[in-house]
Coordinates of C-alpha atoms in Angstrom, one line a residue:
Chain A
X1 CA 94.1 138.2 89.2
X2 CA 94.2 134.9 91.2
X3 CA 97.3 134.7 93.3
X4 CA 99.4 131.9 94.9
X5 CA 102.0 132.4 97.6
X6 CA 105.1 130.3 97.1
X7 CA 107.1 129.8 100.3
X8 CA 110.7 128.6 99.8
X9 CA 113.9 128.2 101.6
X10 CA 117.2 128.3 99.6
X11 CA 118.7 125.3 101.4
X12 CA 115.7 123.1 100.5
X13 CA 116.2 120.6 97.7
X14 CA 112.6 120.3 96.5
X15 CA 112.2 124.1 96.6
X16 CA 114.7 124.2 93.8
X17 CA 112.4 122.1 91.6
X18 CA 109.4 124.2 92.4
X19 CA 111.3 127.5 91.9
X20 CA 112.3 126.4 88.4
X21 CA 108.8 125.2 87.5
X22 CA 106.3 127.6 89.2
X23 CA 106.4 130.5 86.8
X24 CA 105.4 128.4 83.8
X25 CA 102.7 126.3 85.6
X26 CA 101.2 129.5 87.1
X27 CA 101.2 131.4 83.9
X28 CA 99.5 128.6 82.0
X29 CA 96.7 128.7 84.6
X30 CA 96.6 132.5 84.7
X31 CA 97.6 132.7 88.3
X32 CA 100.1 135.2 89.7
X33 CA 102.9 134.1 92.0
X34 CA 104.0 135.9 95.2
X35 CA 107.6 134.8 95.9
X36 CA 107.9 134.3 99.7
X37 CA 111.5 133.4 100.9
X38 CA 111.6 132.4 104.5
X39 CA 113.8 130.5 106.9
X40 CA 113.2 126.9 107.9
X41 CA 115.8 127.0 110.7
X42 CA 113.7 128.7 113.3
X43 CA 110.7 126.5 112.4
X44 CA 112.8 123.3 112.6
X45 CA 114.2 124.5 116.0
X46 CA 110.7 124.7 117.4
X47 CA 110.1 121.1 116.2
X48 CA 113.2 120.1 118.2
X49 CA 115.5 119.8 115.2
X50 CA 118.9 121.6 115.1
X51 CA 119.7 120.2 111.6
X52 CA 117.8 119.1 108.5
X53 CA 115.6 116.1 109.2
X54 CA 117.4 114.6 106.2
X55 CA 120.6 114.6 108.3
X56 CA 119.0 113.7 111.6
X57 CA 117.2 110.6 110.0
X58 CA 119.7 108.9 107.7
X59 CA 117.2 106.6 106.1
X60 CA 115.0 109.7 105.1
X61 CA 118.1 111.5 103.9
X62 CA 119.3 108.6 101.7
X63 CA 115.9 108.2 100.2
X64 CA 115.5 112.0 99.6
X65 CA 118.7 112.3 97.6
X66 CA 117.7 109.4 95.4
X67 CA 114.2 110.7 95.0
X68 CA 115.4 114.2 94.4
X69 CA 117.7 112.9 91.6
X70 CA 114.8 111.1 90.0
X71 CA 112.5 114.2 90.3
X72 CA 115.1 116.5 88.8
X73 CA 115.6 114.0 86.0
X74 CA 111.9 113.9 85.3
X75 CA 111.6 117.7 85.4
X76 CA 114.6 118.0 83.0
X77 CA 116.5 120.0 85.6
X78 CA 120.3 119.7 86.0
X79 CA 121.6 118.4 89.3
X80 CA 125.1 118.6 90.7
X81 CA 125.1 118.1 94.4
X82 CA 126.2 121.0 96.6
X83 CA 129.9 121.4 97.3
X84 CA 129.4 122.1 101.0
X85 CA 127.6 120.2 103.7
X86 CA 123.9 120.1 103.2
X87 CA 121.9 122.2 104.1
X88 CA 123.6 125.4 102.9
X89 CA 123.0 128.6 104.8
X90 CA 120.5 130.5 102.8
X91 CA 120.1 133.5 105.2
X92 CA 121.9 136.1 103.0
X93 CA 120.2 134.9 99.9
X94 CA 116.8 135.1 101.5
X95 CA 117.4 138.7 102.7
X96 CA 118.5 139.6 99.2
X97 CA 115.5 137.9 97.6
X98 CA 113.2 139.8 99.9
X99 CA 114.9 143.1 99.3
X100 CA 114.4 142.6 95.5
X101 CA 110.7 142.3 95.7
X102 CA 109.9 146.0 95.2
X103 CA 112.3 146.3 92.3
X104 CA 111.0 143.1 90.8
X105 CA 114.1 141.0 90.6
X106 CA 113.2 138.4 93.3
X107 CA 112.1 135.7 91.0
X108 CA 115.1 135.9 88.7
X109 CA 117.5 136.1 91.6
X110 CA 115.8 133.2 93.3
X111 CA 116.2 130.9 90.3
X112 CA 119.9 132.0 89.9
X113 CA 120.6 131.1 93.6
X114 CA 118.9 127.7 93.3
X115 CA 120.8 127.0 90.1
X116 CA 124.1 128.0 91.8
X117 CA 123.4 125.7 94.7
X118 CA 122.0 122.6 92.9
X119 CA 123.4 122.8 89.3
X120 CA 126.7 124.8 89.6
X121 CA 128.1 123.5 92.9
X122 CA 128.5 127.0 94.3
X123 CA 128.5 128.1 98.0
X124 CA 125.4 130.3 98.2
X125 CA 126.4 131.7 101.6
X126 CA 129.5 133.3 100.0
X127 CA 129.2 137.1 99.3
X128 CA 131.3 136.9 96.2
X129 CA 129.0 134.2 94.7
X130 CA 125.9 136.2 95.6
X131 CA 127.4 139.4 94.0
X132 CA 128.1 137.5 90.9
X133 CA 124.5 136.1 90.8
X134 CA 123.1 139.6 91.3
X135 CA 125.3 140.9 88.5
X136 CA 124.0 138.1 86.3
X137 CA 120.4 139.4 87.0
X138 CA 121.4 143.0 86.1
X139 CA 121.1 144.1 89.7
X140 CA 123.7 146.3 91.3
X141 CA 125.3 144.2 94.0
X142 CA 126.3 147.1 96.3
X143 CA 122.8 148.5 96.3
X144 CA 121.2 145.1 96.7
X145 CA 123.4 144.2 99.7
X146 CA 122.7 147.5 101.3
X147 CA 119.0 147.0 101.0
X148 CA 119.3 143.4 102.2
X149 CA 121.2 144.4 105.3
X150 CA 118.9 147.3 106.3
X151 CA 117.3 146.6 109.7
X152 CA 113.8 146.9 108.2
X153 CA 114.6 144.2 105.6
X154 CA 116.1 141.9 108.2
X155 CA 113.0 142.4 110.3
X156 CA 110.8 141.7 107.3
X157 CA 112.4 138.3 106.8
X158 CA 111.8 137.5 110.5
X159 CA 108.1 138.6 110.1
X160 CA 107.8 136.5 106.9
X161 CA 109.1 133.4 108.7
X162 CA 106.6 134.1 111.6
X163 CA 103.8 134.4 109.0
X164 CA 104.8 131.1 107.5
X165 CA 104.7 129.5 110.9
X166 CA 101.3 131.0 111.6
X167 CA 100.0 129.6 108.3
X168 CA 101.0 126.1 109.6
X169 CA 104.1 125.8 107.4
X170 CA 106.6 123.2 108.6
X171 CA 108.6 122.5 105.5
X172 CA 109.5 123.8 102.0
X173 CA 108.4 124.3 99.4
X174 CA 104.9 125.2 100.6
X175 CA 102.1 127.0 98.7
X176 CA 99.2 128.9 100.2
X177 CA 96.0 130.2 98.7
X178 CA 94.3 132.2 101.5
X179 CA 94.3 129.8 104.4
X180 CA 94.7 126.6 102.3
X181 CA 98.1 125.1 102.7
X182 CA 99.9 122.7 100.3
X183 CA 103.3 121.2 101.1
X184 CA 105.9 119.9 98.7
X185 CA 106.8 120.1 95.0
X186 CA 104.4 117.3 94.4
X187 CA 101.5 119.6 95.3
X188 CA 102.4 122.5 93.0
X189 CA 99.8 121.6 90.3
X190 CA 97.1 120.9 92.9
X191 CA 97.8 124.3 94.6
X192 CA 97.7 126.2 91.3
X193 CA 94.4 124.5 90.4
X194 CA 93.1 125.5 93.8
X195 CA 94.2 129.1 93.2
X196 CA 92.5 129.1 89.8
X197 CA 89.3 128.0 91.6
Chain B
X1 CA 105.7 89.3 84.7
X2 CA 107.1 92.5 86.1
X3 CA 106.4 92.8 89.8
X4 CA 106.2 95.6 92.4
X5 CA 106.3 95.2 96.1
X6 CA 103.7 97.2 98.0
X7 CA 104.7 97.9 101.6
X8 CA 101.8 99.1 103.8
X9 CA 100.9 99.5 107.4
X10 CA 97.2 99.4 108.4
X11 CA 97.4 102.4 110.7
X12 CA 98.8 104.6 107.9
X13 CA 96.5 107.1 106.3
X14 CA 98.0 107.3 102.8
X15 CA 98.4 103.5 102.7
X16 CA 94.6 103.4 102.5
X17 CA 94.6 105.4 99.3
X18 CA 97.3 103.3 97.7
X19 CA 95.7 100.1 98.8
X20 CA 92.5 101.1 97.1
X21 CA 94.3 102.3 93.9
X22 CA 97.2 99.9 93.3
X23 CA 95.4 96.9 91.8
X24 CA 94.0 99.0 88.9
X25 CA 97.1 101.1 88.3
X26 CA 99.3 98.0 88.2
X27 CA 96.9 95.9 86.1
X28 CA 96.7 98.8 83.5
X29 CA 100.5 98.6 83.3
X30 CA 100.7 94.8 83.2
X31 CA 102.6 94.8 86.5
X32 CA 101.9 92.2 89.3
X33 CA 101.6 93.4 92.9
X34 CA 103.2 91.7 95.9
X35 CA 101.2 92.8 99.0
X36 CA 103.7 93.3 101.9
X37 CA 102.1 94.3 105.2
X38 CA 104.7 95.4 107.8
X39 CA 104.8 97.3 111.0
X40 CA 105.9 100.9 111.2
X41 CA 106.1 100.9 115.0
X42 CA 109.5 99.2 115.3
X43 CA 110.9 101.3 112.5
X44 CA 109.6 104.6 114.1
X45 CA 111.0 103.4 117.5
X46 CA 114.5 103.3 115.9
X47 CA 114.0 106.8 114.7
X48 CA 113.3 107.8 118.3
X49 CA 109.5 108.1 117.9
X50 CA 107.1 106.4 120.3
X51 CA 104.1 107.6 118.4
X52 CA 103.2 108.7 114.9
X53 CA 105.1 111.7 113.7
X54 CA 101.7 113.2 112.9
X55 CA 101.0 113.2 116.7
X56 CA 104.5 114.2 117.7
X57 CA 104.6 117.2 115.4
X58 CA 101.1 118.9 115.6
X59 CA 101.7 121.2 112.5
X60 CA 102.6 118.1 110.4
X61 CA 99.5 116.3 111.8
X62 CA 97.1 119.2 111.1
X63 CA 98.4 119.4 107.6
X64 CA 98.3 115.7 107.0
X65 CA 94.6 115.4 107.9
X66 CA 93.7 118.3 105.6
X67 CA 95.8 116.9 102.8
X68 CA 94.6 113.4 103.3
X69 CA 91.0 114.7 103.0
X70 CA 91.8 116.4 99.7
X71 CA 93.6 113.4 98.4
X72 CA 90.8 111.0 99.2
X73 CA 88.4 113.4 97.7
X74 CA 90.4 113.6 94.5
X75 CA 90.7 109.8 94.4
X76 CA 86.9 109.4 94.9
X77 CA 87.5 107.5 98.1
X78 CA 85.1 107.8 101.1
X79 CA 86.7 109.1 104.3
X80 CA 85.2 109.0 107.8
X81 CA 87.8 109.6 110.4
X82 CA 88.7 106.7 112.7
X83 CA 86.7 106.4 115.9
X84 CA 89.7 105.7 118.1
X85 CA 92.9 107.6 118.7
X86 CA 95.1 107.7 115.6
X87 CA 97.1 105.6 114.8
X88 CA 95.1 102.4 115.3
X89 CA 96.9 99.2 116.2
X90 CA 97.3 97.2 113.0
X91 CA 99.2 94.3 114.4
X92 CA 96.4 91.7 114.3
X93 CA 95.3 92.8 110.9
X94 CA 98.9 92.6 109.6
X95 CA 99.3 89.1 110.9
X96 CA 96.0 88.1 109.2
X97 CA 96.9 89.7 105.9
X98 CA 100.3 87.9 105.9
X99 CA 98.6 84.6 106.8
X100 CA 96.2 85.1 103.8
X101 CA 98.9 85.3 101.2
X102 CA 99.2 81.6 100.3
X103 CA 95.4 81.2 100.1
X104 CA 95.2 84.4 98.0
X105 CA 92.8 86.5 100.1
X106 CA 95.4 89.1 101.3
X107 CA 94.5 91.9 98.9
X108 CA 90.7 91.6 99.5
X109 CA 91.2 91.5 103.2
X110 CA 93.6 94.4 103.1
X111 CA 91.1 96.6 101.3
X112 CA 88.4 95.6 103.7
X113 CA 90.5 96.5 106.7
X114 CA 91.4 99.9 105.3
X115 CA 87.8 100.6 104.4
X116 CA 86.8 99.6 107.9
X117 CA 89.3 102.0 109.4
X118 CA 88.9 105.0 107.2
X119 CA 85.4 104.8 105.7
X120 CA 83.4 102.8 108.3
X121 CA 84.7 104.1 111.6
X122 CA 85.5 100.7 112.9
X123 CA 88.2 99.7 115.4
X124 CA 90.5 97.4 113.4
X125 CA 92.3 96.1 116.5
X126 CA 89.0 94.5 117.6
X127 CA 88.7 90.7 117.0
X128 CA 85.0 90.9 116.3
X129 CA 85.6 93.5 113.6
X130 CA 88.3 91.5 112.0
X131 CA 86.2 88.3 112.1
X132 CA 83.4 90.2 110.3
X133 CA 85.8 91.5 107.7
X134 CA 87.2 88.0 107.1
X135 CA 83.7 86.7 106.7
X136 CA 82.9 89.4 104.2
X137 CA 85.9 88.2 102.2
X138 CA 84.5 84.6 102.3
X139 CA 87.4 83.5 104.6
X140 CA 86.8 81.3 107.6
X141 CA 87.6 83.5 110.6
X142 CA 88.6 80.6 112.9
X143 CA 91.1 79.2 110.4
X144 CA 92.4 82.6 109.6
X145 CA 93.0 83.6 113.2
X146 CA 94.7 80.2 113.8
X147 CA 97.0 80.7 110.9
X148 CA 97.7 84.4 111.9
X149 CA 98.6 83.4 115.5
X150 CA 100.9 80.5 114.5
X151 CA 104.4 81.2 115.7
X152 CA 105.8 80.9 112.2
X153 CA 103.4 83.6 110.9
X154 CA 104.2 85.9 113.8
X155 CA 107.9 85.4 113.0
X156 CA 107.2 86.0 109.3
X157 CA 105.8 89.5 110.1
X158 CA 108.8 90.3 112.1
X159 CA 111.1 89.2 109.3
X160 CA 109.0 91.2 106.8
X161 CA 109.4 94.3 108.9
X162 CA 113.2 93.7 109.1
X163 CA 113.3 93.3 105.4
X164 CA 111.4 96.6 105.0
X165 CA 114.0 98.3 107.2
X166 CA 116.9 96.7 105.2
X167 CA 115.4 98.1 102.0
X168 CA 115.6 101.6 103.6
X169 CA 111.9 101.9 104.3
X170 CA 111.0 104.5 106.9
X171 CA 107.3 105.2 106.2
X172 CA 104.2 103.9 104.5
X173 CA 103.1 103.3 101.9
X174 CA 106.4 102.4 100.1
X175 CA 107.0 100.6 96.9
X176 CA 110.1 98.7 95.9
X177 CA 111.2 97.4 92.5
X178 CA 114.3 95.4 93.2
X179 CA 116.5 97.9 95.2
X180 CA 114.7 101.0 93.9
X181 CA 112.6 102.5 96.7
X182 CA 109.6 104.9 96.3
X183 CA 107.8 106.5 99.3
X184 CA 104.3 107.7 99.5
X185 CA 101.0 107.4 97.6
X186 CA 102.2 110.3 95.4
X187 CA 104.9 107.9 94.0
X188 CA 102.6 105.0 93.1
X189 CA 102.5 105.9 89.3
X190 CA 106.2 106.5 89.2
X191 CA 106.9 103.2 90.9
X192 CA 104.6 101.3 88.6
X193 CA 106.3 102.9 85.5
X194 CA 109.7 102.0 86.9
X195 CA 108.5 98.3 87.4
X196 CA 107.2 98.3 83.8
X197 CA 110.7 99.4 82.7

C-alpha cells in the first residue's frame, strides 16, 4: 500500500487541522498514513529562533491567528484558543504519541491532544490532562507514561526529530513521500495525490 | 463592482503565479482587481532581514524552489530560473507598474515583467530589458520612464509600501478586501470568494 509520512508538532496550529483531516483524505485515496510526531523547538533553535516565529514576528502572528480561524471554520473544526501562552509545550504528548505506535493508539491519541489544545482549552503539558486523554482513548495511563518515559522512547523522539531535519523539514505540518517534501496543511491534498502516484 | 487589492513584489516567486492567474479567477467571479505593486525590502528590513528569508534560511529556500516548481507545473506556467542572484531588484519595475495605472497598462506590464524574470531568464533591473517589455505592451518607453522617475511617483510607491505595512502585510503576494488580509498564492481563490461576498 502507498504510504505518506505525516510530520506534526503538538504546539503547531495548522498541524491540528491536518491531524483532524488526514485519515479521511488518505483513506479516500487508498494511502496509508505514518504518524510522525516530532519537535519543532530544536529545529527552530538552529534557525536562530528561541520562540515560535508567530511570536517573534507579530505581523506574521496576527495574520496566522486570523487565517487559522478562517481555515478551521472552512474545515468545520471547532476552535477555542489555548488557555496558556502559545506555543504550548508538546514534549510529553509527543513522547506518548510515539510510544503508542506499536500498540496502535497514536492516531486517536494525537487527535485527542489536538482537540484538547485547540477546541477544549486544556493545558496539554499537564500530566493530569494527558492521563485523561489516554483514558478517553482506552489506553492505560500508567503503562503509557512508563513507555513514554523509557530512555529508548525518549531517544526515539530525538532520532525522529533528527530525521525530520535531515528530510529538510523546517515547519509543521509537513508530509513526505520518499524524498519529496510538502509543507503546510494547504499541501495535504497535493501530498496525498503524490503518494497515490 | 466588488474589488480585490492584489499586492505584489516583482522579486517574489509566488507573486508570479498569482499575477498570471488573478485576472481570470477574478473575472470568473465578477470581481475587479486593483494591481498594487509594493516593495518587500523595507518591510523585511523591519523584521530584521537584509535579504530574502529564502536566502537567510537555506532549508526554507530549498523547499520553496522545489514547491514553486511544482506549483508552476500545476498551474501550467513556464519556469526558467532567474539568471541573476535571487531576489532580483524590482524597484524600477515597481515604479513603472505604478506609473502605468492611470493609463491602464499596469496589468499587462506586470505580467510581462514576471514572465521576463521567471520564464525568460531576463534581468528585470536592467533598463534595456524594461524598455523592451514596455515596447511589447505598446507603451512608449521614454514617456513611461519619465513618469516612473517623477518625484510624485517615487513618493507614491513609498506610500503604497507604507499602506501595505499598515494593512499588516509581511509577504507577497497578498490580497486585501477592506481590512481582510490573505497571504500567499494559495489564498487567491479564498480571497476572491471573500470579495464576492
